[in-house]
Coordinates of C-alpha atoms in Angstrom, one line a residue:
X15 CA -5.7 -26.5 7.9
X16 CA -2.3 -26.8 6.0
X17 CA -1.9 -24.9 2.9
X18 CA -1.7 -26.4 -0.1
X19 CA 1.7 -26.3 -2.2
X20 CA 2.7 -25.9 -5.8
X21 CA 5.1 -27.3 -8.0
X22 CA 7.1 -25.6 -9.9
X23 CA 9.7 -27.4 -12.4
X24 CA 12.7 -25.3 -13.8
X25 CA 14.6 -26.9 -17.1
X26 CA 17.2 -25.5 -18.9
X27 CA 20.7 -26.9 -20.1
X28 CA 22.4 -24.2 -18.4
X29 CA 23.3 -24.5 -14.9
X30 CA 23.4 -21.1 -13.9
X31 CA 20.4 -20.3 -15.5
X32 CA 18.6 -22.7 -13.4
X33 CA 20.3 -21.8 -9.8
X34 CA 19.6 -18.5 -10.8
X35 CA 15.8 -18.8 -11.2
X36 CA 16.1 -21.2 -7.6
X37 CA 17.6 -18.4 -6.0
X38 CA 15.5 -15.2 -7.2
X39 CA 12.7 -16.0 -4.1
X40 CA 12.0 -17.4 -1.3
X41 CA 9.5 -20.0 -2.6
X42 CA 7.9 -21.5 -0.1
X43 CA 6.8 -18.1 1.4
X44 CA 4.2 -17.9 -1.9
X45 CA 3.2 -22.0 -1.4
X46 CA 5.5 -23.1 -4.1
X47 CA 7.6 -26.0 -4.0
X48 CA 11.2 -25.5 -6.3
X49 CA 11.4 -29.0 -7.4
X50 CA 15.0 -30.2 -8.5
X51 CA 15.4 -28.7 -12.4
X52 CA 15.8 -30.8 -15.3
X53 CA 18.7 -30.1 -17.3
X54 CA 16.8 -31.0 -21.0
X55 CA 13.2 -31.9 -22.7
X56 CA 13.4 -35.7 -21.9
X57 CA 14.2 -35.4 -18.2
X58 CA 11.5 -33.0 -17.9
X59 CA 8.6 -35.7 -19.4
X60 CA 10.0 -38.2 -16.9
X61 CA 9.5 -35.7 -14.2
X62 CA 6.3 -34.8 -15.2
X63 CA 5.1 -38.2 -15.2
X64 CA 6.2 -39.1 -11.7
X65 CA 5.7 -35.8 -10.1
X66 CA 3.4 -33.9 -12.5
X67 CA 4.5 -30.1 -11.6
X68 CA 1.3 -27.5 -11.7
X69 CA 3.9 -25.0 -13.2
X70 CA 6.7 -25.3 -16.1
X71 CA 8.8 -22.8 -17.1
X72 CA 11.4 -24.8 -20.1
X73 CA 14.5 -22.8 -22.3
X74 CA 13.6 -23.2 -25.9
X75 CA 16.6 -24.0 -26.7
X76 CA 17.5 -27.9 -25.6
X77 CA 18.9 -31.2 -26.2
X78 CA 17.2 -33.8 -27.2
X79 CA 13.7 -32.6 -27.0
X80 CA 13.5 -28.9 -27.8
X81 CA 10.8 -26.2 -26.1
X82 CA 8.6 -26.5 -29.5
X83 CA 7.9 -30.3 -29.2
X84 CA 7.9 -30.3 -25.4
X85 CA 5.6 -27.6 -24.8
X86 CA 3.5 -29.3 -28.0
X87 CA 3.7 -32.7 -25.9
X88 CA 3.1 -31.4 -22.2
X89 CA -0.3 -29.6 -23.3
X90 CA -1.5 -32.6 -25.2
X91 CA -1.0 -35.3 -22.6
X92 CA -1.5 -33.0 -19.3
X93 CA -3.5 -29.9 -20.4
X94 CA -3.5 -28.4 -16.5
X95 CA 0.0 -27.8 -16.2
X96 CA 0.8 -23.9 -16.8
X97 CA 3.4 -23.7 -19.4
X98 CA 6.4 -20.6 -19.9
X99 CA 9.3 -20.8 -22.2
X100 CA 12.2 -18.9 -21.9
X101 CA 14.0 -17.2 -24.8
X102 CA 16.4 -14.9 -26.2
X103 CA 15.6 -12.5 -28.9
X104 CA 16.4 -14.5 -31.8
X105 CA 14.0 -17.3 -31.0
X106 CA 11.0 -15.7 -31.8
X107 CA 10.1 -17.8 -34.2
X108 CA 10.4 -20.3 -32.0
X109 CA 8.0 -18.6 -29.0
X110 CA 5.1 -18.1 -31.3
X111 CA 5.1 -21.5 -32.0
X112 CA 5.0 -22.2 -28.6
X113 CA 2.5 -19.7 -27.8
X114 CA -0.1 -21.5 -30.2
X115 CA 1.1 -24.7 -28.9
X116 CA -0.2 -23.6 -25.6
X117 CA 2.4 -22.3 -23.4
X118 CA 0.8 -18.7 -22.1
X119 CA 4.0 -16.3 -22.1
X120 CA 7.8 -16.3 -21.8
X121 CA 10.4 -15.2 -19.8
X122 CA 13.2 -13.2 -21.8
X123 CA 16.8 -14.2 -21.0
X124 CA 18.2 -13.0 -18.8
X125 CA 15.5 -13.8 -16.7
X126 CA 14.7 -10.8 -15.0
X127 CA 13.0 -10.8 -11.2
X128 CA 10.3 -8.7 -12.4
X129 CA 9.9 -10.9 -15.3
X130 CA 9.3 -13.8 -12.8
X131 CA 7.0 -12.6 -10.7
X132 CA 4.5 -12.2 -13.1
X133 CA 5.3 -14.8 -14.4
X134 CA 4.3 -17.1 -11.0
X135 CA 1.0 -14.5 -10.9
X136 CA -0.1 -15.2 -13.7
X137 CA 0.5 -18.7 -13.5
X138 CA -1.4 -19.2 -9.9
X139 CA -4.4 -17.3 -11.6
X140 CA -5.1 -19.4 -14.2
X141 CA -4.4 -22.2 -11.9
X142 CA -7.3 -21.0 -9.5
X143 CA -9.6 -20.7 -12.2
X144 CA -10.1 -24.7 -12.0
X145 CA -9.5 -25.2 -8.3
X146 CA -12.4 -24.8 -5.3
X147 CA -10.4 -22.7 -3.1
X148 CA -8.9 -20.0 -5.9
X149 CA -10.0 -17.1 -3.3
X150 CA -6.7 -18.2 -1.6
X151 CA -5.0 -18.9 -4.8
X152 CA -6.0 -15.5 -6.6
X153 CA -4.8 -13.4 -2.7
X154 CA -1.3 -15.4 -3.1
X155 CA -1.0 -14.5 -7.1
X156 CA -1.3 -10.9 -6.1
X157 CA 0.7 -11.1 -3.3
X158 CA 4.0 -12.2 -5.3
X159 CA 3.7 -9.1 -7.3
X160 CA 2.8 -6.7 -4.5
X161 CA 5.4 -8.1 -2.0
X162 CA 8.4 -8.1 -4.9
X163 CA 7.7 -5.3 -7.2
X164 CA 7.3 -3.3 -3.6
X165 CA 10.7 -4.1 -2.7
X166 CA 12.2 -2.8 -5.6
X167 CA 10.6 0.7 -4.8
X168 CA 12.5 0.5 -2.0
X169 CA 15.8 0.6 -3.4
X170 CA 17.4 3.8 -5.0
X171 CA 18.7 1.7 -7.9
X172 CA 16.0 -0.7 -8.6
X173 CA 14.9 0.0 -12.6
X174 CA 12.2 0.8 -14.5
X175 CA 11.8 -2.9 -16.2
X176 CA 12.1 -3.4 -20.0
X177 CA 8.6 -4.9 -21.0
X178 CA 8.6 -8.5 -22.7
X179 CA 6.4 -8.2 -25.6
X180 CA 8.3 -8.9 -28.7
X181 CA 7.3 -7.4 -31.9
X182 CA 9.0 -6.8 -34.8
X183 CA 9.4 -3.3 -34.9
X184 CA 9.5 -1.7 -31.4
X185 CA 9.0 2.2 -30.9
X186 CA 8.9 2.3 -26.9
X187 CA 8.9 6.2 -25.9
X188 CA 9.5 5.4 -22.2
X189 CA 8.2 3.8 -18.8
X190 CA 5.8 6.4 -17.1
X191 CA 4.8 5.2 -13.0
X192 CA 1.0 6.1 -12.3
X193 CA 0.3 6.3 -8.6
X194 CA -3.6 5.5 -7.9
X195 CA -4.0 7.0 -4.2
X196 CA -7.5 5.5 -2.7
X197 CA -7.7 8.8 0.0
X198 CA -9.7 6.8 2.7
X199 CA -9.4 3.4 2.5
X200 CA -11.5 2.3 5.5
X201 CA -14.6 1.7 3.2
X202 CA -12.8 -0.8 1.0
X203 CA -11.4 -2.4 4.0
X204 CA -14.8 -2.9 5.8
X205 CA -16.4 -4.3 1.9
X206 CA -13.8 -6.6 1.8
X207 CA -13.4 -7.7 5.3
X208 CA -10.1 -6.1 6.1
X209 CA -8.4 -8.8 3.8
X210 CA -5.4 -7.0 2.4
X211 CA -4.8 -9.2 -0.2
X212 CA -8.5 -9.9 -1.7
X213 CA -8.8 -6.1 -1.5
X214 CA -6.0 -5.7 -3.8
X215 CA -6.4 -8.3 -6.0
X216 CA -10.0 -7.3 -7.2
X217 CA -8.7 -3.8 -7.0
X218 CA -5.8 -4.3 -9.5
X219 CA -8.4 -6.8 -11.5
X220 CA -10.9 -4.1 -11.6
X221 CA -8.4 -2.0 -13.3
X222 CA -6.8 -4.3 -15.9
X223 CA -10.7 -5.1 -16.8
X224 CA -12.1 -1.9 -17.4
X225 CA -8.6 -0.3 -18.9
X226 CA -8.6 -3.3 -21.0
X227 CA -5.1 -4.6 -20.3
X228 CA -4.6 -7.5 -19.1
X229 CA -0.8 -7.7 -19.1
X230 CA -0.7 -4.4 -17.6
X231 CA 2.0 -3.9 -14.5
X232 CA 0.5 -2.9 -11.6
X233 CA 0.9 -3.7 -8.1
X234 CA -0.2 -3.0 -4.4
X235 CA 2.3 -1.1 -2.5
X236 CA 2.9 -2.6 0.0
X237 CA 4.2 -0.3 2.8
X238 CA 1.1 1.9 2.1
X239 CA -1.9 -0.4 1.6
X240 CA -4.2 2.5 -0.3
X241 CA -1.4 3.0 -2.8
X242 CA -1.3 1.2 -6.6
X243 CA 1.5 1.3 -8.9
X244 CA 1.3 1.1 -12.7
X245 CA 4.4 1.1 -14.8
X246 CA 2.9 1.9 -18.5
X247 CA 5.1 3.0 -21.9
X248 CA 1.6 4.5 -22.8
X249 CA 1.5 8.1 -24.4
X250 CA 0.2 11.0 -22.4
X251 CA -2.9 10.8 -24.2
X252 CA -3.6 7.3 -23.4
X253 CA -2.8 7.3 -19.8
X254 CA -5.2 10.2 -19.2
X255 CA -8.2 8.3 -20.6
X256 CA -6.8 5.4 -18.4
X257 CA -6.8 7.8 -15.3
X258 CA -10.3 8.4 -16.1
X259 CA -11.4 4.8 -16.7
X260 CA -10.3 4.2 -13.6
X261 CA -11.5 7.2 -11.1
X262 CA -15.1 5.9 -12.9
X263 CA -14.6 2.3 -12.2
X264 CA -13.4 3.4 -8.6
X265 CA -16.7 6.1 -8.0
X266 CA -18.6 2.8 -7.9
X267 CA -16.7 1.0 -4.9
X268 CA -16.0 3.9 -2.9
X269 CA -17.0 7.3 -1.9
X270 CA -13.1 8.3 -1.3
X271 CA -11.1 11.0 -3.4
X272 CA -8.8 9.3 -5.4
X273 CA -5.3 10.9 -7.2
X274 CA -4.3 9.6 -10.2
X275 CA -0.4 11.1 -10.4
X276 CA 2.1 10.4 -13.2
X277 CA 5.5 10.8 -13.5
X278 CA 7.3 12.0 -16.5
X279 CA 8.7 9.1 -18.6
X280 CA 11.9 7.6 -18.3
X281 CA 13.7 7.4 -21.8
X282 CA 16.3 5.3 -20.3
X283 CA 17.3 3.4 -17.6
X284 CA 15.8 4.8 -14.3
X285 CA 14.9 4.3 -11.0
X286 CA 11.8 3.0 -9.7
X287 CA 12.3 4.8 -6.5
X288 CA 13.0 8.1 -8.4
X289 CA 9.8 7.6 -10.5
X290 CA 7.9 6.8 -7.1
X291 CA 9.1 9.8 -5.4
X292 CA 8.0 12.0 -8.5
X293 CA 4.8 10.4 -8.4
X294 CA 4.4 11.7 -4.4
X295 CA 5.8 14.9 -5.4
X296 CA 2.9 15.4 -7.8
X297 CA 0.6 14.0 -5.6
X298 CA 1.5 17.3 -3.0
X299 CA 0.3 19.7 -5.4
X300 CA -3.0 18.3 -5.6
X301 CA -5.7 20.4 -4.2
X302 CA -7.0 19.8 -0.5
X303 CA -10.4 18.9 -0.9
X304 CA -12.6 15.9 -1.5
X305 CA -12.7 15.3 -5.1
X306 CA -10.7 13.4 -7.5
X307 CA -7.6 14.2 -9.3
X308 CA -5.7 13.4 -12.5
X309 CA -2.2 15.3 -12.5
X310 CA 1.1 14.8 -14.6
X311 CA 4.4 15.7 -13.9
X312 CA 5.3 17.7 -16.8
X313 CA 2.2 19.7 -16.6
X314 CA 3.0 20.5 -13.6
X315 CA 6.1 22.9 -12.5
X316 CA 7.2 20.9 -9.1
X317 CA 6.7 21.9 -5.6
X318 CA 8.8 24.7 -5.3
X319 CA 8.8 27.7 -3.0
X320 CA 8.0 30.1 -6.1
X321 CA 4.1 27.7 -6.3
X322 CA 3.2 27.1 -2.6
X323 CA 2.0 29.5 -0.6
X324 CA 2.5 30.5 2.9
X325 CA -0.2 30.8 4.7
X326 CA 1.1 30.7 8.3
X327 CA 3.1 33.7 8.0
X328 CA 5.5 35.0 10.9
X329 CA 3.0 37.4 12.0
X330 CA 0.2 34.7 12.3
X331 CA 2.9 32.6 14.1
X332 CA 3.6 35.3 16.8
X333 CA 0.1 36.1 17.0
X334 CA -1.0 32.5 17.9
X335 CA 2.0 32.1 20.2
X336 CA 0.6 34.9 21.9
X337 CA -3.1 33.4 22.4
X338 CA -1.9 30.1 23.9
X339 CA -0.6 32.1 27.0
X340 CA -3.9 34.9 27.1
X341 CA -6.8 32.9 25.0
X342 CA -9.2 30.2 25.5
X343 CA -9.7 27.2 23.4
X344 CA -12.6 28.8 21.6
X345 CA -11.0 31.8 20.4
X346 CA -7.8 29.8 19.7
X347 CA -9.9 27.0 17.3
X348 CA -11.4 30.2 15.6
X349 CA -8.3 31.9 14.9
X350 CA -7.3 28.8 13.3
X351 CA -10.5 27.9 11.2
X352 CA -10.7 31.6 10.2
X353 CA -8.0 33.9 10.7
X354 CA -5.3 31.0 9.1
X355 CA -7.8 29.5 7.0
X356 CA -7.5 26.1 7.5
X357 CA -11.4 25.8 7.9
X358 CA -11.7 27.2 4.6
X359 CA -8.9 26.0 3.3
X360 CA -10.7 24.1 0.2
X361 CA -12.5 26.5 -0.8
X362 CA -9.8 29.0 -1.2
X363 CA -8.2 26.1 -3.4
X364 CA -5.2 25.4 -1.0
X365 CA -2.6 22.7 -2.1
X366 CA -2.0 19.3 0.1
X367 CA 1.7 20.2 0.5
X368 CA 0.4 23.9 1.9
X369 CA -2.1 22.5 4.5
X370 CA 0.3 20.4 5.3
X371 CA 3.2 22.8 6.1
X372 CA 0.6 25.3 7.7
X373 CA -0.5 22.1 10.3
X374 CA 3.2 21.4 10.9
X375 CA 4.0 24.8 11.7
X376 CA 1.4 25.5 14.3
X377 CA 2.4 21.4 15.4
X378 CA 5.6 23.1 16.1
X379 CA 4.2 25.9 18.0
X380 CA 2.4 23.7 20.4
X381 CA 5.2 21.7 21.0
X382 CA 7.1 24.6 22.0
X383 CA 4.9 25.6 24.3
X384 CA 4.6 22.2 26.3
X385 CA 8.2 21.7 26.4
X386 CA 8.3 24.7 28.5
X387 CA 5.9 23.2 31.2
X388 CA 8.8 20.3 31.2
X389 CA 5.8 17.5 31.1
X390 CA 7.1 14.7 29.5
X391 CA 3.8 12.7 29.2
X392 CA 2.4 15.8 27.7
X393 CA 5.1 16.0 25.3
X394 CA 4.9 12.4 24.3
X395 CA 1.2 12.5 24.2
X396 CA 1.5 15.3 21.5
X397 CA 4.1 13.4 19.6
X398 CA 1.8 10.7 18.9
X399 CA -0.6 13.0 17.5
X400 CA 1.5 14.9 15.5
X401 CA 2.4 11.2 13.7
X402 CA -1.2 10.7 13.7
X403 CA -1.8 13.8 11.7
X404 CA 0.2 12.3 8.8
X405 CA -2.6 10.3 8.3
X406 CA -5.2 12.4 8.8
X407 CA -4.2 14.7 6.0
X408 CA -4.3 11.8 3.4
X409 CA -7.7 11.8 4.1
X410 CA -8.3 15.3 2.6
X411 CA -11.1 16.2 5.2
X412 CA -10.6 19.6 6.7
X413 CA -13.0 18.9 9.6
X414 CA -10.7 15.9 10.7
X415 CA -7.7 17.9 10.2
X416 CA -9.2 20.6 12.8
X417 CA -10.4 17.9 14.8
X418 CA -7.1 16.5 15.5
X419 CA -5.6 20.4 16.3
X420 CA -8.0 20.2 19.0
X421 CA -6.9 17.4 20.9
X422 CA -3.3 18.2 20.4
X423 CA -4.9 22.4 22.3
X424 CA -6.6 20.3 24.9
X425 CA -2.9 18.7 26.0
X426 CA -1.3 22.3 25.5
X427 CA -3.7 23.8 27.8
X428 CA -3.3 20.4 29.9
X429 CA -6.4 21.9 32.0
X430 CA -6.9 20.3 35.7
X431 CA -10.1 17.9 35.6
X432 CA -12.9 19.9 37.2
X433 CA -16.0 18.1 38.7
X434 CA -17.3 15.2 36.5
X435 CA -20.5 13.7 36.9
X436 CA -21.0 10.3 37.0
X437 CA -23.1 10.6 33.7
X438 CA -19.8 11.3 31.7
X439 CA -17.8 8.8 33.0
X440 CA -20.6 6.5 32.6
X441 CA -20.2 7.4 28.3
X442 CA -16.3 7.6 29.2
X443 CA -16.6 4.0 30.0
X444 CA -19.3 3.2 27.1
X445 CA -16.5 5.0 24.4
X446 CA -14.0 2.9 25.6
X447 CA -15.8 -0.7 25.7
X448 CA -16.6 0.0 21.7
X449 CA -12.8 1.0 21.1
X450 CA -11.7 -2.3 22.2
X451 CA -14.3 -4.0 20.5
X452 CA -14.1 -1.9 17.3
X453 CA -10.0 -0.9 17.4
X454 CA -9.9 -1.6 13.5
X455 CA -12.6 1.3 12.7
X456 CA -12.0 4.8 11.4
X457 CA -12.2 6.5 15.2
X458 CA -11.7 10.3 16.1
X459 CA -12.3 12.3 19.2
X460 CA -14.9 14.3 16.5
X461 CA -17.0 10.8 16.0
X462 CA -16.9 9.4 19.2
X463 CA -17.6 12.4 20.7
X464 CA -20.5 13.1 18.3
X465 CA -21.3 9.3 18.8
X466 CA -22.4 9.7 22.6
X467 CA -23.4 13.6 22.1
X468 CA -20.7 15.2 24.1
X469 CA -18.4 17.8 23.2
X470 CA -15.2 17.0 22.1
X471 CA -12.7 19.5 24.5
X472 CA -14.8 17.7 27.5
X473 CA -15.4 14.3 26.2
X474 CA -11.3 14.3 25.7
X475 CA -10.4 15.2 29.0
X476 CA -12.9 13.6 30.9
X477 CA -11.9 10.1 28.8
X478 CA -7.7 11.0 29.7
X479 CA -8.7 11.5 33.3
X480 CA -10.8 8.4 33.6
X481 CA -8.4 6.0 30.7
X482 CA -5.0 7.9 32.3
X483 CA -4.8 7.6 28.2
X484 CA -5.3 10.3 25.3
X485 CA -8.3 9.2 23.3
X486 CA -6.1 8.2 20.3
X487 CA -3.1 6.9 21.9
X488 CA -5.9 4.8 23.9
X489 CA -7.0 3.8 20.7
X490 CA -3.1 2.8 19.2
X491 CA -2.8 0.9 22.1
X492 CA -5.6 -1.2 21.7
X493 CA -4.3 -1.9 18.2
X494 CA -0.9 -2.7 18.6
X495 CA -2.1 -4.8 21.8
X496 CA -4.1 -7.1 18.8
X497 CA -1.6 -7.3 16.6
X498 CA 0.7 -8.8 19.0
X499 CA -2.2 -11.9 18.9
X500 CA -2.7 -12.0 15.8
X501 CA 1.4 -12.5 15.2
X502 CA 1.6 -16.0 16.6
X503 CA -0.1 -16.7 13.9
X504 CA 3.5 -17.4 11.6
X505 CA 1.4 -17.4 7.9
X506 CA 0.0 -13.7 8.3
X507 CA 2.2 -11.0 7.0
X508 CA 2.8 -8.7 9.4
X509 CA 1.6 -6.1 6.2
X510 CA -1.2 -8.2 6.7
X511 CA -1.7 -7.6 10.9
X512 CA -1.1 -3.9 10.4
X513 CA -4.7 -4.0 8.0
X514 CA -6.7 -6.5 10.1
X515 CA -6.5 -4.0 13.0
X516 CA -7.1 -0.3 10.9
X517 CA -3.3 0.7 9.3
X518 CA -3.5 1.0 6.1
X519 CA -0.1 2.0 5.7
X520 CA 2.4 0.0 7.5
X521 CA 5.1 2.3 7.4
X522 CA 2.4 4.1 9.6
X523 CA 1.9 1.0 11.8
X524 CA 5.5 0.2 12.5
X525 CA 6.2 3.2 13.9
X526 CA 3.3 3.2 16.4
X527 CA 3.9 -0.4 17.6
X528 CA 7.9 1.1 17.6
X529 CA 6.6 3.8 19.9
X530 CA 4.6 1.9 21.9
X531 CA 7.1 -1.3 22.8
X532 CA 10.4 -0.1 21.9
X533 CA 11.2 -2.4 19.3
X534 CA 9.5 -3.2 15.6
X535 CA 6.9 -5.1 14.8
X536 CA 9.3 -8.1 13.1
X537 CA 11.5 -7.8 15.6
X538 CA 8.8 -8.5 18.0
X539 CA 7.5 -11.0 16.3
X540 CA 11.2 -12.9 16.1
X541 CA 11.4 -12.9 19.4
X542 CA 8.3 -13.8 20.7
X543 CA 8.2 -16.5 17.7

């Protein structure tokens, strides 16, 4: 079925204006059709009665007939079309005219990208409100922003945007970025059917409802699918309540931890990416465990050496060095759990960052002590589950975190497959029939193995020996082999594929289908286009 398209018409007397706005996006990519601008208010009523536009976006400012009587005349004789003026800062007389004459918001010139966006967003909403299918209307509104304002994250000197609300006396302190972390997405992703952008339109809706904002910028990030993004010039005080408001609204969807971490506010012109990447660095100092969070940058002192602990010190590091060559797996696990403390690790109220750099160091270890057996499946089979561990510690579970140290001991100790009975590669077999027909699931060697009642050490060895795959690289595999299907179809994203088939993060996902065929997933798709 071909997808609808909209109309947008562009007029303003100025020429540059208008190629500007033309050339800000890639139109058709959001189902919009540029038409040809008008160049003042009487060309524009002959356009709109041949080709009636669904959106208008008019300068105030123009010959013949100006933005008042335009936008005055377009709601009275064709009420559906979605009406922004453009205007500079002394017009606003003018724009709230035209905002009781019915045109919904304006665009300050310049006209800014961001400006845009949110513009088009909010234009496609209202324009799904009174069409059958807005379900695909609403998922392409939120798309814009998430796509755009994701982009501009991206780039070390993308800015913090100046808001357009003109009043006339402004006291704005600053732009403050509030990252909203869902810890395990997989939940959301099931309730909503592993739609990307459904998920994160009613989650961004959710949040303007019950924050009571409704112009409030916030947007999906993109390149990590559990991450939202509000840009706010509210007061500490304020964003704090909204932080609440919005772990409360979020208790009811999902049973995930979720961070709330702001950055300090930018009293001038700042980077987005810098605000981002203060946002993260709060997010590190969070504590390991299951719970929610609400943590601010200026209450905190930064992730420094001086307020993270070590708690794989030199002397646990030599001693585990020397189990791997005298120990068994057992005694190995426990020293880990126990002796390190990662079993305990939220209890003793241990910081993200510090589980983190504990996992990586013992990572390390392991990989030091493969490297010497000169096995490079072994090698690469540990790589991949190093990456995967990345992921694993979002999810703030300890269990899962000592689940995945496990499989990376069993390749250490690469033990020579004993006797197997036919039992276990009878559930071998079983496991791996409900991978490939469940790929897009939460799966770990701890719940399959749990799943068909074996333990994990065996049930991981026994599966490599039977698969000639690790467990989870079997798992990649199947996933990346599903994506490739799903990319000959040209109108999903690939942001999109990497959801449908369990990434939320596509950052994450590129990197495994990297690994795994040697080039990136657009490039792949390019040439197989």
């Amino acid at each position: 079925m071909e997808k609808k398209m909209y109309k947008l018409l562009v007029a303003d007397d100025e020429y540059w204006t208008r190629e500007k706005i033309r050339n800000m996006l890639n139109w058709e990519e959001y189902r919009i059709t540029f038409m040809d601008p008008a160049q003042d208010g009487e060309e524009v009523l002959r356009i709109v009665a041949k080709d009636r536009p669904n959106i208008l976006i008019t300068d105030i400012n123009m010959p013949f007939v100006n933005g008042v009587e335009l936008v005055k005349k377009i709601k009275r004789e064709y009420p559906d079309i979605v009406v922004f003026v453009i205007s500079g800062y002394d017009d606003f007389e003018y724009v709230k005219q035209t905002l009781m004459d019915g045109a919904i918001n304006y665009l300050l010139k310049p006209v800014a990208r961001i400006d845009l966006v949110g513009a088009l967003s909010r234009a496609l909403e209202i324009i799904s409100e009174k069409e059958e299918n807005e379900k695909q209307i609403v998922k392409t509104a939120s798309l814009i922003q998430d796509r755009e304002l994701s982009l501009l994250v991206e780039k070390e000197n993308s800015v913090i945007p100046a808001f357009n609300f003109i009043t006339e006396s402004s006291d704005m302190v600053g732009s403050s970025m509030m990252l909203v972390k869902i810890h395990e997405l997989q939940e959301l992703m099931c309730r909503f059917e592993y739609d990307l952008n459904y998920l994160s339109y009613s989650v961004k809706k959710l949040i303007k409802q019950i924050t009571g904002m409704e112009n409030l910028l916030i947007f999906n990030y993109i390149y990590r699918s559990n991450e939202f993004l509000i840009v706010t010039e509210a007061e500490a005080a304020v964003q704090r309540h909204m932080a609440v408001k919005i772990l409360n609204a979020l208790k009811e969807l999902t049973d995930s931890p979720v961070t709330v971490a702001v950055s300090e506010p930018s009293y001038s012109v700042e980077s987005l990416h810098s605000a981002y990447v203060q946002s993260i660095s709060v997010l590190m100092a969070r504590p390991f465990k299951k719970e929610n969070s609400i943590l601010f940058y200026r209450q905190e002192s930064g992730i420094t050496s001086s307020n993270v602990k070590n708690h794989m010190t030199q002397e646990l590091e030599w001693q585990l060095r020397g189990m791997l060559k005298n120990s068994n797996k057992k005694t190995i696990m426990d020293f880990l759990r126990e002796t390190v403390g990662l079993g305990i690790c939220d209890r003793n109220d241990w910081k993200y960052i510090e589980v983190k750099q504990t996992v990586k160091k013992i990572s390390i270890i392991f990989s030091d002590i493969v490297s010497q057996s000169g096995s490079a499946d072994s090698m690469n089979d540990l790589d991949e589950l190093d990456q995967m561990m990345d992921k694993v510690l979002e999810k703030l579970d300890g269990e899962q975190v000592i689940s995945l140290l496990e499989e990376m001991l069993v390749i250490v100790f690469a033990e020579k497959a004993g006797d197997t009975t036919g039992n276990i590669r009878d559930i071998v077999k079983e496991a791996a029939l409900y991978i490939d027909q469940n790929y897009y699931e939460e799966l770990s060697l701890v719940s399959l193995a749990s799943k068909y009642c074996v333990e994990s050490s065996y049930f991981s060895r026994v599966f490599k020996q039977e698969t000639g795959k690790n467990l989870m690289l079997y798992i990649a595999d199947k996933r990346v082999e599903k994506a490739k299907e799903i990319m000959r179809q040209p109108e999903i994203s690939m942001t999109e594929i990497a959801f449908m088939v369990g990434y939320d993060d596509y950052t994450y996902f590129s990197k495994v289908f990297k690994k795994m065929t040697g080039v990136s997933p657009r490039e792949y798709r390019s040439v197989k286009a």
